[in-house]
PDB file of C-alpha atoms in Angstrom:
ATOM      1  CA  UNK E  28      98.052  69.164  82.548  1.00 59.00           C
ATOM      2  CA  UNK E  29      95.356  70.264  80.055  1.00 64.00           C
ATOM      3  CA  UNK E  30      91.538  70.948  80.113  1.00 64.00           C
ATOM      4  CA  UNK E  31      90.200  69.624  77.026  1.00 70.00           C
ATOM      5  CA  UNK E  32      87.002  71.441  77.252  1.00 65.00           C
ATOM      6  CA  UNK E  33      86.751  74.395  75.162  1.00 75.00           C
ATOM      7  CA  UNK E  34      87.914  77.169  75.765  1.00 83.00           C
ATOM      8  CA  UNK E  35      89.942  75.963  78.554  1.00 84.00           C
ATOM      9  CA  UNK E  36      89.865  77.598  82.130  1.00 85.00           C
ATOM     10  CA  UNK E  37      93.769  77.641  82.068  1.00 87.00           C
ATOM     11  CA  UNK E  38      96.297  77.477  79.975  1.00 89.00           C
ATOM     12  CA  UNK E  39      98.258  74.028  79.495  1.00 91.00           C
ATOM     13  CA  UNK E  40     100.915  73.496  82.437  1.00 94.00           C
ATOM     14  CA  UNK E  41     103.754  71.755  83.522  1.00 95.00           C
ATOM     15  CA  UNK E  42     103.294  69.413  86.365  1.00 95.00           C
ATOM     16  CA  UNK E  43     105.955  67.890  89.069  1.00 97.00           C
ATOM     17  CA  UNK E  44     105.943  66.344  92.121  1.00 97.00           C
ATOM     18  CA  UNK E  45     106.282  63.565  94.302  1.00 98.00           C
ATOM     19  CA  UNK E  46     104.360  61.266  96.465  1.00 97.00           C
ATOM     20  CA  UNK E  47     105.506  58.769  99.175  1.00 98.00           C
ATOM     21  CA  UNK E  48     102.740  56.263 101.171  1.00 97.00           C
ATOM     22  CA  UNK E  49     103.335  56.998 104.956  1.00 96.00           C
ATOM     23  CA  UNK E  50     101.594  55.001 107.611  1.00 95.00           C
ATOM     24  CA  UNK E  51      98.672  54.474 104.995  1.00 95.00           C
ATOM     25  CA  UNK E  52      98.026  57.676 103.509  1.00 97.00           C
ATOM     26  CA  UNK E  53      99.842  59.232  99.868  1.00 97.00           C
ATOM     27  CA  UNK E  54     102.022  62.046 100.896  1.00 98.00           C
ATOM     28  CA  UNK E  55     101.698  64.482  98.422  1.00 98.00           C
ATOM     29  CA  UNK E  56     104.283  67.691  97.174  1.00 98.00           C
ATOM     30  CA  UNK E  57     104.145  68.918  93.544  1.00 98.00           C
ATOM     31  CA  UNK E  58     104.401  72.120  91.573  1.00 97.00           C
ATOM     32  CA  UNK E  59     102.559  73.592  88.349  1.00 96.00           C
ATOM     33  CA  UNK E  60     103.475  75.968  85.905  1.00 96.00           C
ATOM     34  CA  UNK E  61     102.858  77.214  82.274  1.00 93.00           C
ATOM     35  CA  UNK E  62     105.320  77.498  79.798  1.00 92.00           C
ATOM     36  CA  UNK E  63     106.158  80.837  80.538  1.00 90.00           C
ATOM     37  CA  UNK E  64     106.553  80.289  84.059  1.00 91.00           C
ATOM     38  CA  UNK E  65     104.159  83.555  84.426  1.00 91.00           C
ATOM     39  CA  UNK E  66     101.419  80.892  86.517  1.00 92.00           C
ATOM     40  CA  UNK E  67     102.808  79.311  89.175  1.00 95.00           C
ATOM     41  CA  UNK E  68     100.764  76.855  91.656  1.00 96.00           C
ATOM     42  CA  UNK E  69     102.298  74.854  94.552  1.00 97.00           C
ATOM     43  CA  UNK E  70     100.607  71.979  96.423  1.00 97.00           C
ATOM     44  CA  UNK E  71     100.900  69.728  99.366  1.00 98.00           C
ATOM     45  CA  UNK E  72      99.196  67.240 101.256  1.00 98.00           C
ATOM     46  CA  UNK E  73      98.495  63.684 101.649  1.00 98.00           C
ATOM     47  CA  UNK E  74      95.385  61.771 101.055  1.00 97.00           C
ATOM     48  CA  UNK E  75      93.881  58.813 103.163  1.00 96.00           C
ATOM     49  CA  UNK E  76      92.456  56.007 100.531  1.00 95.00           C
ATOM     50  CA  UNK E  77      91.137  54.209 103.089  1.00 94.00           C
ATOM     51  CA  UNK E  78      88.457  56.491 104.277  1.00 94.00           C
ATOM     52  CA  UNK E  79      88.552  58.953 100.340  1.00 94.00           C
ATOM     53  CA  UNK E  80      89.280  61.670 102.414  1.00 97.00           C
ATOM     54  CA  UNK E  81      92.487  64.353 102.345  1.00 97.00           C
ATOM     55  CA  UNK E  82      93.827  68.031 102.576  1.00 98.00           C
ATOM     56  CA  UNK E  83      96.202  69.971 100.754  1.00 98.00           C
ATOM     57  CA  UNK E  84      97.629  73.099 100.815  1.00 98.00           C
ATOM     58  CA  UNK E  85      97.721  75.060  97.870  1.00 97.00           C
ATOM     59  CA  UNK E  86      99.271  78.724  96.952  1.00 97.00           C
ATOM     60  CA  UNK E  87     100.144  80.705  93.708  1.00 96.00           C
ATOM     61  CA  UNK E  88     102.595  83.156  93.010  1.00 95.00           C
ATOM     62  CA  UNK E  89     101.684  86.738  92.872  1.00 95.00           C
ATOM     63  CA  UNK E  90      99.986  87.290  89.089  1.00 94.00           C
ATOM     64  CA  UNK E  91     100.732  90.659  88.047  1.00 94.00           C
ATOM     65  CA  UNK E  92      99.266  92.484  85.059  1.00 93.00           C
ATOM     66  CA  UNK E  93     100.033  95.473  82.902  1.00 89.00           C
ATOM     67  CA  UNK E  94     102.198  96.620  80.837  1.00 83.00           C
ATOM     68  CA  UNK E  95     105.057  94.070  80.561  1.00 79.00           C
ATOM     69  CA  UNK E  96     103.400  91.863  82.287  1.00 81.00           C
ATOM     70  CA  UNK E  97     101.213  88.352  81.651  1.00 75.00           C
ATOM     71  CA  UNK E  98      97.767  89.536  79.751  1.00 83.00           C
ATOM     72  CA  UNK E  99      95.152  87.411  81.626  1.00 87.00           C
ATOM     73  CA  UNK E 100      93.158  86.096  78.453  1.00 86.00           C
ATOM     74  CA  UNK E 101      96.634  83.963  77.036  1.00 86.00           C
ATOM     75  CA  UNK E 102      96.968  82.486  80.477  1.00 88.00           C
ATOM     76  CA  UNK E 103      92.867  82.011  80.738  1.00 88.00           C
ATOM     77  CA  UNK E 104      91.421  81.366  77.453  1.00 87.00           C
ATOM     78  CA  UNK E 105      87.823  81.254  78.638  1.00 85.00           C
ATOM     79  CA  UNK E 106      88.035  85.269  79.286  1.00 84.00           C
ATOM     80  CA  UNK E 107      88.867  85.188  75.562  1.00 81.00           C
ATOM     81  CA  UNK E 108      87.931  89.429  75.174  1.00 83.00           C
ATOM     82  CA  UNK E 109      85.693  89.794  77.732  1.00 88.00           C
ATOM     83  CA  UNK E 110      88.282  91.793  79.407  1.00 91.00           C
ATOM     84  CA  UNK E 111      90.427  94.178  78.691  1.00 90.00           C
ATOM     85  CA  UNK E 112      92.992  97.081  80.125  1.00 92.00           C
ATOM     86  CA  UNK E 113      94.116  94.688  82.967  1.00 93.00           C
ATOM     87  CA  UNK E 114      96.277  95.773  85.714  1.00 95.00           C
ATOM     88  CA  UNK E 115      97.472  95.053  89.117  1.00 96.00           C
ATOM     89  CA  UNK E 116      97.679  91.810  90.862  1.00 96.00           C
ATOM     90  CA  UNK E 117      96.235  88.960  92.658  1.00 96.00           C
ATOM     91  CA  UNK E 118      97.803  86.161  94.767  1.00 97.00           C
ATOM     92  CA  UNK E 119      96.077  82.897  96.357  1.00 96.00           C
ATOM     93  CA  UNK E 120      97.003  80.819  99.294  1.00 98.00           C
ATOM     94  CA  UNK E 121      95.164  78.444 101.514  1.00 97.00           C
ATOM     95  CA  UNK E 122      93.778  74.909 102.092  1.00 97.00           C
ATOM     96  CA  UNK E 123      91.742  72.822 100.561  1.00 97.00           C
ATOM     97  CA  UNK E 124      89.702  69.581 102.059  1.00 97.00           C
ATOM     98  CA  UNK E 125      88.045  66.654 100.552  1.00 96.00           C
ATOM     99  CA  UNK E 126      86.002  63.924 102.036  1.00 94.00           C
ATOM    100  CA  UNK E 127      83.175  61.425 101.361  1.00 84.00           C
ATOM    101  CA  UNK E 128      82.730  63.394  97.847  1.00 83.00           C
ATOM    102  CA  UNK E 129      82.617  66.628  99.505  1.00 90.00           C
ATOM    103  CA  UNK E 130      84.764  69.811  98.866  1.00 92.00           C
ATOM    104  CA  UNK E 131      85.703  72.111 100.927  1.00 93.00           C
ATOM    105  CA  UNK E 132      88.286  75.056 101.165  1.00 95.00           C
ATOM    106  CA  UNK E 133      89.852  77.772 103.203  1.00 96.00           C
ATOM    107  CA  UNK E 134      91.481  79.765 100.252  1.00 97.00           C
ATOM    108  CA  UNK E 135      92.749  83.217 100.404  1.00 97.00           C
ATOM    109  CA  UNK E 136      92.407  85.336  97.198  1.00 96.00           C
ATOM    110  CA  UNK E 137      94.400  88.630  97.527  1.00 98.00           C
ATOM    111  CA  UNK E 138      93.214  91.124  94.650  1.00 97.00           C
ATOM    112  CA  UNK E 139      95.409  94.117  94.992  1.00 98.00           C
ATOM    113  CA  UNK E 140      94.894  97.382  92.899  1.00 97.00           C
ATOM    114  CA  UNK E 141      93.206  96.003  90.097  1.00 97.00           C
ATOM    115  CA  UNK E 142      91.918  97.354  87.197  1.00 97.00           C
ATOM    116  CA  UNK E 143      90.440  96.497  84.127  1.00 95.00           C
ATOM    117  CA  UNK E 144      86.970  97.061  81.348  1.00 94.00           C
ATOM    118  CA  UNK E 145      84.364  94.050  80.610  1.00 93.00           C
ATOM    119  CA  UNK E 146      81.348  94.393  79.409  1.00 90.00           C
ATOM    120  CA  UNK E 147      80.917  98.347  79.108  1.00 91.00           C
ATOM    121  CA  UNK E 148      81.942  98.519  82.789  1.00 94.00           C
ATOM    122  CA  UNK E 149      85.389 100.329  84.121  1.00 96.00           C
ATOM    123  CA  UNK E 150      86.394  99.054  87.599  1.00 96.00           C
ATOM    124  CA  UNK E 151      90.042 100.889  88.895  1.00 97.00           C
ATOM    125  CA  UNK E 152      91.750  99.741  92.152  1.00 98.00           C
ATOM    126  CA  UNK E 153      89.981  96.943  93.296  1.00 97.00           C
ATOM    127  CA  UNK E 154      91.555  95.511  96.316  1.00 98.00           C
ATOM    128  CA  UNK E 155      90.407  93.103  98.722  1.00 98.00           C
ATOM    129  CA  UNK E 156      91.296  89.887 100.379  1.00 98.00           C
ATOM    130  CA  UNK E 157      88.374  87.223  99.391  1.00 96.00           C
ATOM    131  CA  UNK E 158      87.683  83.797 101.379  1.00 97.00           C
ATOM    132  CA  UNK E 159      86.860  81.098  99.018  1.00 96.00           C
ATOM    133  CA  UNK E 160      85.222  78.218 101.698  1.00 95.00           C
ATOM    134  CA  UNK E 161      84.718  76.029  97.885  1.00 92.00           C
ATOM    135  CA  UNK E 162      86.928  76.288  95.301  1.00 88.00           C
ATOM    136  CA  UNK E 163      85.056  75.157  92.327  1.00 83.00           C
ATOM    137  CA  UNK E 164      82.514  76.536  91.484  1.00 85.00           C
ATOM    138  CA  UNK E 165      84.071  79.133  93.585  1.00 91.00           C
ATOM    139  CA  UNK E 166      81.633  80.489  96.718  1.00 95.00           C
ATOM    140  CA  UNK E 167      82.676  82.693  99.603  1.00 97.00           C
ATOM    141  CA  UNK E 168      80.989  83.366 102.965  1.00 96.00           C
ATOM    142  CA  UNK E 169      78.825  86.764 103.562  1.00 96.00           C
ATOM    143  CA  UNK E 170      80.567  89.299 104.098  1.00 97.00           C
ATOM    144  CA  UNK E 171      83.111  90.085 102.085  1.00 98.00           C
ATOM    145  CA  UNK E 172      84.604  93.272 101.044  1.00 98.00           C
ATOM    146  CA  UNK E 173      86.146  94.871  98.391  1.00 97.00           C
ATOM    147  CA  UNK E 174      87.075  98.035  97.697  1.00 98.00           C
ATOM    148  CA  UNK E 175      86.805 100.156  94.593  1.00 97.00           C
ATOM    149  CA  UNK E 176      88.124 103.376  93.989  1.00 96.00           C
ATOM    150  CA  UNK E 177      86.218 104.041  90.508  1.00 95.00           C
ATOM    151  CA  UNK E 178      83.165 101.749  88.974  1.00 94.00           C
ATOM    152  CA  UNK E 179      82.770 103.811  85.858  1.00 94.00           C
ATOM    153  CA  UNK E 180      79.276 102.183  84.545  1.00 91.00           C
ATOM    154  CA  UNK E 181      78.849 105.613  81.799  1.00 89.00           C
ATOM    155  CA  UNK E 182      78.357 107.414  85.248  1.00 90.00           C
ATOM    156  CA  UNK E 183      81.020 107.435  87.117  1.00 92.00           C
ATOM    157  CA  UNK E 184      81.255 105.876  90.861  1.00 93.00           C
ATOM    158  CA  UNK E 185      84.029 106.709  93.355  1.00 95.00           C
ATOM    159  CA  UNK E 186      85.726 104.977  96.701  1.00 95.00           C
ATOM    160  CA  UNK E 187      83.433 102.379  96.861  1.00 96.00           C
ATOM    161  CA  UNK E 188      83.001  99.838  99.154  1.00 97.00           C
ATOM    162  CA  UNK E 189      81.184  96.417  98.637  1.00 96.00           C
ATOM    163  CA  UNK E 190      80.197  94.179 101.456  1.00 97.00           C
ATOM    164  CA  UNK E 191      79.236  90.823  99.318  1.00 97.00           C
ATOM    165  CA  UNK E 192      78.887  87.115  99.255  1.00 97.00           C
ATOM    166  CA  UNK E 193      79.011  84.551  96.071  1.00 95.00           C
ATOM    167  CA  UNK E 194      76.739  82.129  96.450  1.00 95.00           C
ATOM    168  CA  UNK E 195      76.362  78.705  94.177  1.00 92.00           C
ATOM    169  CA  UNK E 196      74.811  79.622  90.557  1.00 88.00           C
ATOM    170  CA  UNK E 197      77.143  81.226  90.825  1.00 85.00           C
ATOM    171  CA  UNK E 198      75.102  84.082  92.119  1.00 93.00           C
ATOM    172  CA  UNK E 199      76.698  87.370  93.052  1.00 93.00           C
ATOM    173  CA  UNK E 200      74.649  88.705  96.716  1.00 96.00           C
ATOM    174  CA  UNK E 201      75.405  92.537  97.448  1.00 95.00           C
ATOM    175  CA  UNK E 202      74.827  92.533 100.643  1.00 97.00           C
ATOM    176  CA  UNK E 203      75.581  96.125 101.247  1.00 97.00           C
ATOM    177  CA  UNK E 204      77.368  99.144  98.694  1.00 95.00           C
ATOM    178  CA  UNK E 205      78.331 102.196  99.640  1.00 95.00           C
ATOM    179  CA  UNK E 206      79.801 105.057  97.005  1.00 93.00           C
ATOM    180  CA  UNK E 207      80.347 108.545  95.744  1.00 89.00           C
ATOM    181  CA  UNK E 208      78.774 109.991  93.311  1.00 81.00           C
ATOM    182  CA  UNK E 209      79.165 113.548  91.832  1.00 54.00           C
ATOM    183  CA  UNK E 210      80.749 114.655  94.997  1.00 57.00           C
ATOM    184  CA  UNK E 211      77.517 113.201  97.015  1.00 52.00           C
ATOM    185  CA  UNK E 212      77.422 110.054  99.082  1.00 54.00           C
ATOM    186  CA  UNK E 213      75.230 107.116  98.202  1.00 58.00           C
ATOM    187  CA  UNK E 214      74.283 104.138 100.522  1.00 60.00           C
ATOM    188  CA  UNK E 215      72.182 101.334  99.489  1.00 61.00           C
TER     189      UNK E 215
END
């Protein structure tokens, strides 16, 4: 598979699967990689033609990056060097629903202990476990979390906590932040 748009989302990968028709509907089981076998995506499901409308289960392999590791602009060109300094992981599993045009999704995105710069910005350990309910554009449900144990923004921000949703735009919606600053405690 490859995006053709410029610069691609994701790098080029390697498709493979199967699919059967059962009682009507394609029965679906395939697997995705790049070259380097560094992004890996697995899928299953089955589709109804009849009606247009189907579910699939998709999941990724932990990503890690660091030192050693996959740098996340040669597996997603369109960060080209927006970002750099990238460590820690992230992981995705979950399902994803189509009908009558309509997308839909229940998708897990783990984000475990990651760091990186962008944009004059400095974010260290940022963990959290976000619900994507559509997975492109991505938007999540109020309420998320994350945590973040420095935001370094030329004045530095410690053991943060971010209670969020991403709306369509996209459009990022703080819904509540709370931080340290110079040994003081901030709430907005």
């Amino acid at each position: 598979l490859r995006n053709l748009a410029g610069p691609p989302i994701v790098v080029p990968m390697i498709l493979e699967g199967e699919a059967t028709l059962k009682d009507g509907r394609v029965v679906f089981k395939a697997s995705a990689a790049d070259a380097g076998r560094r992004l890996r995506l697995r899928i299953s499901g089955q589709h109804d033609p009849a009606t247009g409308a189907g579910r699939a289960k998709v999941g990724t392999h932990r990503l890690d990056f660091g030192a050693g590791a996959a740098a996340p602009e040669r597996l997603f060109p369109f960060l080209g060097t927006t970002v750099s300094e990238v460590s820690g992981g992230i992981e995705a599993a979950g399902e994803v629903t189509w009908d009558d045009g309509r997308l839909a999704s229940d998708l897990k995105l783990l984000i475990e202990d990651l760091s990186l710069s962008a944009g004059g910005v400095r974010l260290e350990r940022l963990n959290s476990v976000l619900v994507l309910d559509h997975p492109w554009p991505p938007t999540t449900p109020p309420g998320q979390e994350a945590s973040v144990a420095l935001i370094d923004v030329g004045l530095p921000l410690t053991d943060s906590l971010l209670v969020f949703g991403l709306e369509p735009g996209p459009r990022l919606k703080i819904e509540r932040a709370e931080t340290r600053l110079a040994r003081s405690e901030e709430h907005t």
